[in-house]
PDB file of C-alpha atoms in Angstrom:
ATOM      1  CA  MET A   1      12.316 -11.665  -9.714  1.00 56.00           C
ATOM      2  CA  ALA A   2      10.736 -14.990  -8.831  1.00 56.00           C
ATOM      3  CA  SER A   3       8.559 -15.008  -5.725  1.00 73.00           C
ATOM      4  CA  SER A   4       5.245 -16.573  -4.856  1.00 86.00           C
ATOM      5  CA  LEU A   5       4.216 -13.333  -3.103  1.00 93.00           C
ATOM      6  CA  VAL A   6       5.364 -10.486  -5.371  1.00 95.00           C
ATOM      7  CA  SER A   7       6.113 -10.409  -9.080  1.00 96.00           C
ATOM      8  CA  TYR A   8       8.384  -7.868 -10.745  1.00 97.00           C
ATOM      9  CA  GLU A   9       8.622  -6.961 -14.381  1.00 97.00           C
ATOM     10  CA  ILE A  10       9.678  -4.012 -16.472  1.00 97.00           C
ATOM     11  CA  THR A  11       7.202  -2.750 -19.047  1.00 94.00           C
ATOM     12  CA  HIS A  12       8.161  -1.645 -22.534  1.00 90.00           C
ATOM     13  CA  ASP A  13       8.145   1.957 -21.207  1.00 94.00           C
ATOM     14  CA  ASN A  14      10.845   1.128 -18.607  1.00 97.00           C
ATOM     15  CA  ILE A  15       8.350   1.198 -15.744  1.00 98.00           C
ATOM     16  CA  ALA A  16       8.608  -1.376 -12.966  1.00 98.00           C
ATOM     17  CA  LEU A  17       5.376  -3.281 -12.352  1.00 97.00           C
ATOM     18  CA  LEU A  18       5.082  -4.910  -8.925  1.00 97.00           C
ATOM     19  CA  ARG A  19       2.142  -7.229  -8.367  1.00 96.00           C
ATOM     20  CA  LEU A  20       0.956  -8.671  -5.071  1.00 95.00           C
ATOM     21  CA  LEU A  21       0.203 -12.268  -6.060  1.00 95.00           C
ATOM     22  CA  GLY A  22      -2.589 -14.578  -4.992  1.00 86.00           C
ATOM     23  CA  THR A  23      -6.288 -14.142  -4.443  1.00 81.00           C
ATOM     24  CA  GLY A  24      -6.344 -13.638  -0.676  1.00 84.00           C
ATOM     25  CA  LYS A  25      -6.067 -10.552   1.484  1.00 88.00           C
ATOM     26  CA  HIS A  26      -2.340 -10.062   0.749  1.00 92.00           C
ATOM     27  CA  LEU A  27      -1.520  -9.861   4.434  1.00 91.00           C
ATOM     28  CA  LEU A  28       1.869  -8.233   4.844  1.00 93.00           C
ATOM     29  CA  SER A  29       3.936 -11.045   6.295  1.00 96.00           C
ATOM     30  CA  LEU A  30       7.636 -10.609   6.940  1.00 97.00           C
ATOM     31  CA  ALA A  31       8.300 -12.649   3.775  1.00 96.00           C
ATOM     32  CA  LEU A  32       6.013 -10.465   1.632  1.00 96.00           C
ATOM     33  CA  ILE A  33       7.536  -7.265   3.049  1.00 97.00           C
ATOM     34  CA  ASN A  34      11.052  -8.550   2.334  1.00 96.00           C
ATOM     35  CA  ASP A  35      10.110  -9.634  -1.209  1.00 96.00           C
ATOM     36  CA  PHE A  36       8.475  -6.261  -1.878  1.00 97.00           C
ATOM     37  CA  ASN A  37      11.548  -4.439  -0.577  1.00 96.00           C
ATOM     38  CA  LYS A  38      13.801  -6.558  -2.834  1.00 96.00           C
ATOM     39  CA  ALA A  39      11.629  -5.614  -5.809  1.00 97.00           C
ATOM     40  CA  VAL A  40      11.878  -1.924  -4.901  1.00 98.00           C
ATOM     41  CA  ARG A  41      15.681  -2.181  -4.694  1.00 97.00           C
ATOM     42  CA  ARG A  42      15.728  -3.997  -8.023  1.00 97.00           C
ATOM     43  CA  ALA A  43      13.709  -1.190  -9.613  1.00 98.00           C
ATOM     44  CA  VAL A  44      16.385   1.267  -8.474  1.00 98.00           C
ATOM     45  CA  ASP A  45      19.153  -0.995  -9.803  1.00 98.00           C
ATOM     46  CA  ASP A  46      17.304  -1.335 -13.126  1.00 98.00           C
ATOM     47  CA  ASN A  47      17.112   2.466 -13.503  1.00 98.00           C
ATOM     48  CA  VAL A  48      13.391   2.433 -14.237  1.00 98.00           C
ATOM     49  CA  VAL A  49      11.495   5.688 -14.750  1.00 98.00           C
ATOM     50  CA  GLY A  50       8.560   4.776 -12.500  1.00 97.00           C
ATOM     51  CA  LEU A  51       6.978   2.046 -10.405  1.00 98.00           C
ATOM     52  CA  ILE A  52       3.378   0.840 -10.369  1.00 97.00           C
ATOM     53  CA  THR A  53       2.065  -1.477  -7.663  1.00 97.00           C
ATOM     54  CA  VAL A  54      -1.009  -3.552  -8.477  1.00 94.00           C
ATOM     55  CA  HIS A  55      -2.565  -6.652  -7.005  1.00 93.00           C
ATOM     56  CA  SER A  56      -4.226  -9.877  -8.043  1.00 92.00           C
ATOM     57  CA  GLY A  57      -7.594 -10.737  -6.557  1.00 87.00           C
ATOM     58  CA  ASN A  58     -10.120  -8.517  -4.823  1.00 84.00           C
ATOM     59  CA  SER A  59      -7.959  -7.045  -2.068  1.00 87.00           C
ATOM     60  CA  PHE A  60      -4.927  -4.757  -2.179  1.00 90.00           C
ATOM     61  CA  SER A  61      -3.898  -5.684   1.377  1.00 91.00           C
ATOM     62  CA  GLY A  62      -5.584  -6.496   4.659  1.00 88.00           C
ATOM     63  CA  GLY A  63      -2.649  -5.150   6.679  1.00 88.00           C
ATOM     64  CA  LEU A  64       0.192  -6.687   8.643  1.00 91.00           C
ATOM     65  CA  ASP A  65       0.253 -10.423   9.306  1.00 93.00           C
ATOM     66  CA  TYR A  66       1.036 -10.281  13.015  1.00 90.00           C
ATOM     67  CA  ASN A  67       1.343 -14.077  13.117  1.00 92.00           C
ATOM     68  CA  SER A  68       4.309 -14.103  10.714  1.00 93.00           C
ATOM     69  CA  ALA A  69       6.919 -12.552  13.031  1.00 95.00           C
ATOM     70  CA  PRO A  70       7.275 -10.737  16.350  1.00 95.00           C
ATOM     71  CA  GLU A  71       5.435  -7.419  16.124  1.00 91.00           C
ATOM     72  CA  ALA A  72       8.551  -5.265  16.621  1.00 92.00           C
ATOM     73  CA  VAL A  73      10.390  -7.109  13.825  1.00 96.00           C
ATOM     74  CA  LEU A  74       7.393  -6.906  11.498  1.00 94.00           C
ATOM     75  CA  VAL A  75       6.753  -3.200  12.093  1.00 93.00           C
ATOM     76  CA  GLY A  76      10.483  -2.452  11.739  1.00 95.00           C
ATOM     77  CA  ALA A  77      10.669  -4.232   8.385  1.00 97.00           C
ATOM     78  CA  PHE A  78       7.500  -2.476   7.239  1.00 94.00           C
ATOM     79  CA  ALA A  79       8.888   0.925   8.298  1.00 94.00           C
ATOM     80  CA  SER A  80      11.989   0.189   6.222  1.00 96.00           C
ATOM     81  CA  LEU A  81       9.833  -0.650   3.196  1.00 97.00           C
ATOM     82  CA  ILE A  82       7.797   2.551   3.567  1.00 95.00           C
ATOM     83  CA  ALA A  83      11.011   4.605   3.839  1.00 94.00           C
ATOM     84  CA  SER A  84      12.380   2.903   0.711  1.00 96.00           C
ATOM     85  CA  LEU A  85       9.223   3.730  -1.254  1.00 96.00           C
ATOM     86  CA  ILE A  86       9.139   7.347  -0.128  1.00 93.00           C
ATOM     87  CA  LYS A  87      12.799   7.904  -1.045  1.00 96.00           C
ATOM     88  CA  LEU A  88      12.603   6.484  -4.578  1.00 97.00           C
ATOM     89  CA  PRO A  89      14.040   8.811  -7.239  1.00 96.00           C
ATOM     90  CA  PHE A  90      11.122   8.190  -9.603  1.00 97.00           C
ATOM     91  CA  PRO A  91       7.310   8.460  -9.330  1.00 96.00           C
ATOM     92  CA  THR A  92       5.271   5.619  -7.847  1.00 95.00           C
ATOM     93  CA  VAL A  93       1.615   4.657  -8.241  1.00 94.00           C
ATOM     94  CA  ALA A  94      -0.549   2.216  -6.277  1.00 92.00           C
ATOM     95  CA  LYS A  95      -3.653   1.004  -8.101  1.00 90.00           C
ATOM     96  CA  VAL A  96      -6.261  -0.158  -5.577  1.00 87.00           C
ATOM     97  CA  THR A  97      -9.475  -2.077  -5.941  1.00 83.00           C
ATOM     98  CA  GLY A  98     -11.135  -3.790  -3.009  1.00 81.00           C
ATOM     99  CA  GLN A  99      -9.682  -3.467   0.486  1.00 83.00           C
ATOM    100  CA  ALA A 100      -6.675  -1.538   1.715  1.00 83.00           C
ATOM    101  CA  TYR A 101      -6.735  -1.900   5.499  1.00 84.00           C
ATOM    102  CA  GLY A 102      -4.250  -0.934   8.193  1.00 83.00           C
ATOM    103  CA  ALA A 103      -0.700  -1.323   6.946  1.00 89.00           C
ATOM    104  CA  GLY A 104      -2.104  -2.156   3.498  1.00 90.00           C
ATOM    105  CA  PHE A 105      -3.593   1.335   3.384  1.00 87.00           C
ATOM    106  CA  THR A 106      -0.272   2.758   4.589  1.00 89.00           C
ATOM    107  CA  LEU A 107       1.551   0.847   1.837  1.00 95.00           C
ATOM    108  CA  ALA A 108      -0.775   2.347  -0.771  1.00 91.00           C
ATOM    109  CA  LEU A 109      -0.339   5.853   0.680  1.00 90.00           C
ATOM    110  CA  ALA A 110       3.465   5.526   0.587  1.00 93.00           C
ATOM    111  CA  HIS A 111       3.252   5.775  -3.195  1.00 94.00           C
ATOM    112  CA  ASP A 112       3.273   9.207  -4.818  1.00 90.00           C
ATOM    113  CA  TYR A 113      -0.132   8.546  -6.349  1.00 88.00           C
ATOM    114  CA  LEU A 114      -2.980   6.379  -5.107  1.00 83.00           C
ATOM    115  CA  VAL A 115      -5.439   5.435  -7.836  1.00 83.00           C
ATOM    116  CA  LEU A 116      -8.827   4.095  -6.729  1.00 78.00           C
ATOM    117  CA  SER A 117     -11.196   2.146  -8.941  1.00 72.00           C
ATOM    118  CA  THR A 118     -14.604   3.578  -9.699  1.00 68.00           C
ATOM    119  CA  ASP A 119     -15.663   0.269 -11.259  1.00 63.00           C
ATOM    120  CA  SER A 120     -15.569  -1.702  -8.022  1.00 60.00           C
ATOM    121  CA  THR A 121     -16.014  -1.213  -4.316  1.00 64.00           C
ATOM    122  CA  VAL A 122     -13.009   0.348  -2.642  1.00 66.00           C
ATOM    123  CA  SER A 123     -12.736   0.099   1.122  1.00 67.00           C
ATOM    124  CA  LEU A 124     -10.056   2.044   3.000  1.00 69.00           C
ATOM    125  CA  CYS A 125      -9.453   1.769   6.727  1.00 64.00           C
ATOM    126  CA  GLN A 126      -6.575   2.427   9.118  1.00 65.00           C
ATOM    127  CA  ASN A 127      -7.810  -0.221  11.545  1.00 64.00           C
ATOM    128  CA  GLU A 128      -4.684  -0.877  13.600  1.00 66.00           C
ATOM    129  CA  LEU A 129      -6.278   0.651  16.725  1.00 62.00           C
ATOM    130  CA  THR A 130      -9.352  -1.545  16.528  1.00 64.00           C
ATOM    131  CA  GLU A 131      -7.096  -4.581  16.160  1.00 67.00           C
ATOM    132  CA  GLY A 132      -5.216  -3.686  19.352  1.00 68.00           C
ATOM    133  CA  HIS A 133      -2.084  -2.300  17.676  1.00 65.00           C
ATOM    134  CA  GLU A 134      -0.579   1.163  17.493  1.00 73.00           C
ATOM    135  CA  VAL A 135      -0.809   3.198  14.331  1.00 70.00           C
ATOM    136  CA  PRO A 136       2.876   3.863  13.571  1.00 73.00           C
ATOM    137  CA  SER A 137       3.927   7.507  13.417  1.00 75.00           C
ATOM    138  CA  PHE A 138       4.914   7.132   9.748  1.00 77.00           C
ATOM    139  CA  ALA A 139       1.360   5.957   8.935  1.00 76.00           C
ATOM    140  CA  VAL A 140      -0.114   9.004  10.674  1.00 72.00           C
ATOM    141  CA  ALA A 141       2.354  11.230   8.805  1.00 78.00           C
ATOM    142  CA  LEU A 142       1.253   9.746   5.463  1.00 76.00           C
ATOM    143  CA  LEU A 143      -2.419  10.319   6.306  1.00 76.00           C
ATOM    144  CA  SER A 144      -1.648  13.921   7.269  1.00 74.00           C
ATOM    145  CA  ASP A 145       0.350  14.432   4.086  1.00 78.00           C
ATOM    146  CA  LYS A 146      -2.309  13.070   1.725  1.00 75.00           C
ATOM    147  CA  PHE A 147      -5.546  14.336   3.301  1.00 73.00           C
ATOM    148  CA  PRO A 148      -6.906  17.463   4.973  1.00 73.00           C
ATOM    149  CA  PRO A 149      -7.031  17.221   8.788  1.00 75.00           C
ATOM    150  CA  SER A 150     -10.686  16.177   9.090  1.00 72.00           C
ATOM    151  CA  ALA A 151     -10.356  13.324   6.588  1.00 71.00           C
ATOM    152  CA  ALA A 152      -6.971  12.235   8.002  1.00 69.00           C
ATOM    153  CA  TRP A 153      -8.450  12.102  11.505  1.00 67.00           C
ATOM    154  CA  GLU A 154     -11.436  10.050  10.375  1.00 70.00           C
ATOM    155  CA  LEU A 155      -9.189   7.651   8.482  1.00 70.00           C
ATOM    156  CA  ALA A 156      -6.823   7.263  11.461  1.00 68.00           C
ATOM    157  CA  VAL A 157      -9.434   6.505  14.125  1.00 65.00           C
ATOM    158  CA  SER A 158     -12.322   4.966  12.216  1.00 66.00           C
ATOM    159  CA  THR A 159     -13.403   1.509  13.320  1.00 59.00           C
ATOM    160  CA  VAL A 160     -15.142   0.875  10.017  1.00 59.00           C
ATOM    161  CA  PRO A 161     -14.005   1.373   6.431  1.00 62.00           C
ATOM    162  CA  VAL A 162     -14.353   4.980   5.366  1.00 58.00           C
ATOM    163  CA  ALA A 163     -16.688   5.762   2.497  1.00 54.00           C
ATOM    164  CA  PRO A 164     -14.713   6.344  -0.706  1.00 56.00           C
ATOM    165  CA  GLN A 165     -16.401   9.709  -1.216  1.00 55.00           C
ATOM    166  CA  ILE A 166     -14.343  10.999   1.728  1.00 53.00           C
ATOM    167  CA  THR A 167     -11.062  10.038   0.077  1.00 55.00           C
ATOM    168  CA  ARG A 168     -11.822  10.329  -3.633  1.00 53.00           C
ATOM    169  CA  PRO A 169     -11.759  14.153  -3.783  1.00 54.00           C
ATOM    170  CA  TYR A 170      -8.077  13.969  -2.806  1.00 55.00           C
ATOM    171  CA  LEU A 171      -7.029  10.965  -4.880  1.00 56.00           C
ATOM    172  CA  THR A 172      -6.956   9.875  -8.501  1.00 50.00           C
ATOM    173  CA  THR A 173      -9.697   7.576  -9.780  1.00 46.00           C
ATOM    174  CA  TRP A 174     -10.072   5.479 -12.886  1.00 44.00           C
ATOM    175  CA  GLY A 175     -12.932   3.559 -14.428  1.00 44.00           C
ATOM    176  CA  SER A 176     -16.168   4.141 -16.223  1.00 36.00           C
ATOM    177  CA  THR A 177     -17.724   6.533 -13.682  1.00 34.00           C
TER     178      THR A 177
END
């Protein structure tokens, strides 16, 4: 799949590898969401045994790009992507270094496994409220599914990135420490 926003390849183990391209914040524009969704559908069509999402640069995603489309259209497309990821018939992994904010954090949580780096700073924040937007019900459901109530609450309402030690006990880590 050729896109300037998302690359797709199949590894020698028949695992789909999706990469958010570029060195910026990987804001989830309508175009990026649509490209990501196409890659997810292609993985199903290719009968892969798993899907791994990674990113170039220092940020997994800074959240929705509210300037790319009307908010209702953007959130609707994003909800469709999250539903597609959750319904996949094979396991999914998101590998995160750097930032995963707002919808970017939700995108990471929509995978079956969220792997955080121990070799670099990881910053997680569900900052939609502080940006003047609602936290969609599906994002709250993912937080509640992945974390105990106290951690889910802190992640949902925090105005600052949550310290990784709050999330790491519940997630997979990789790296030298």
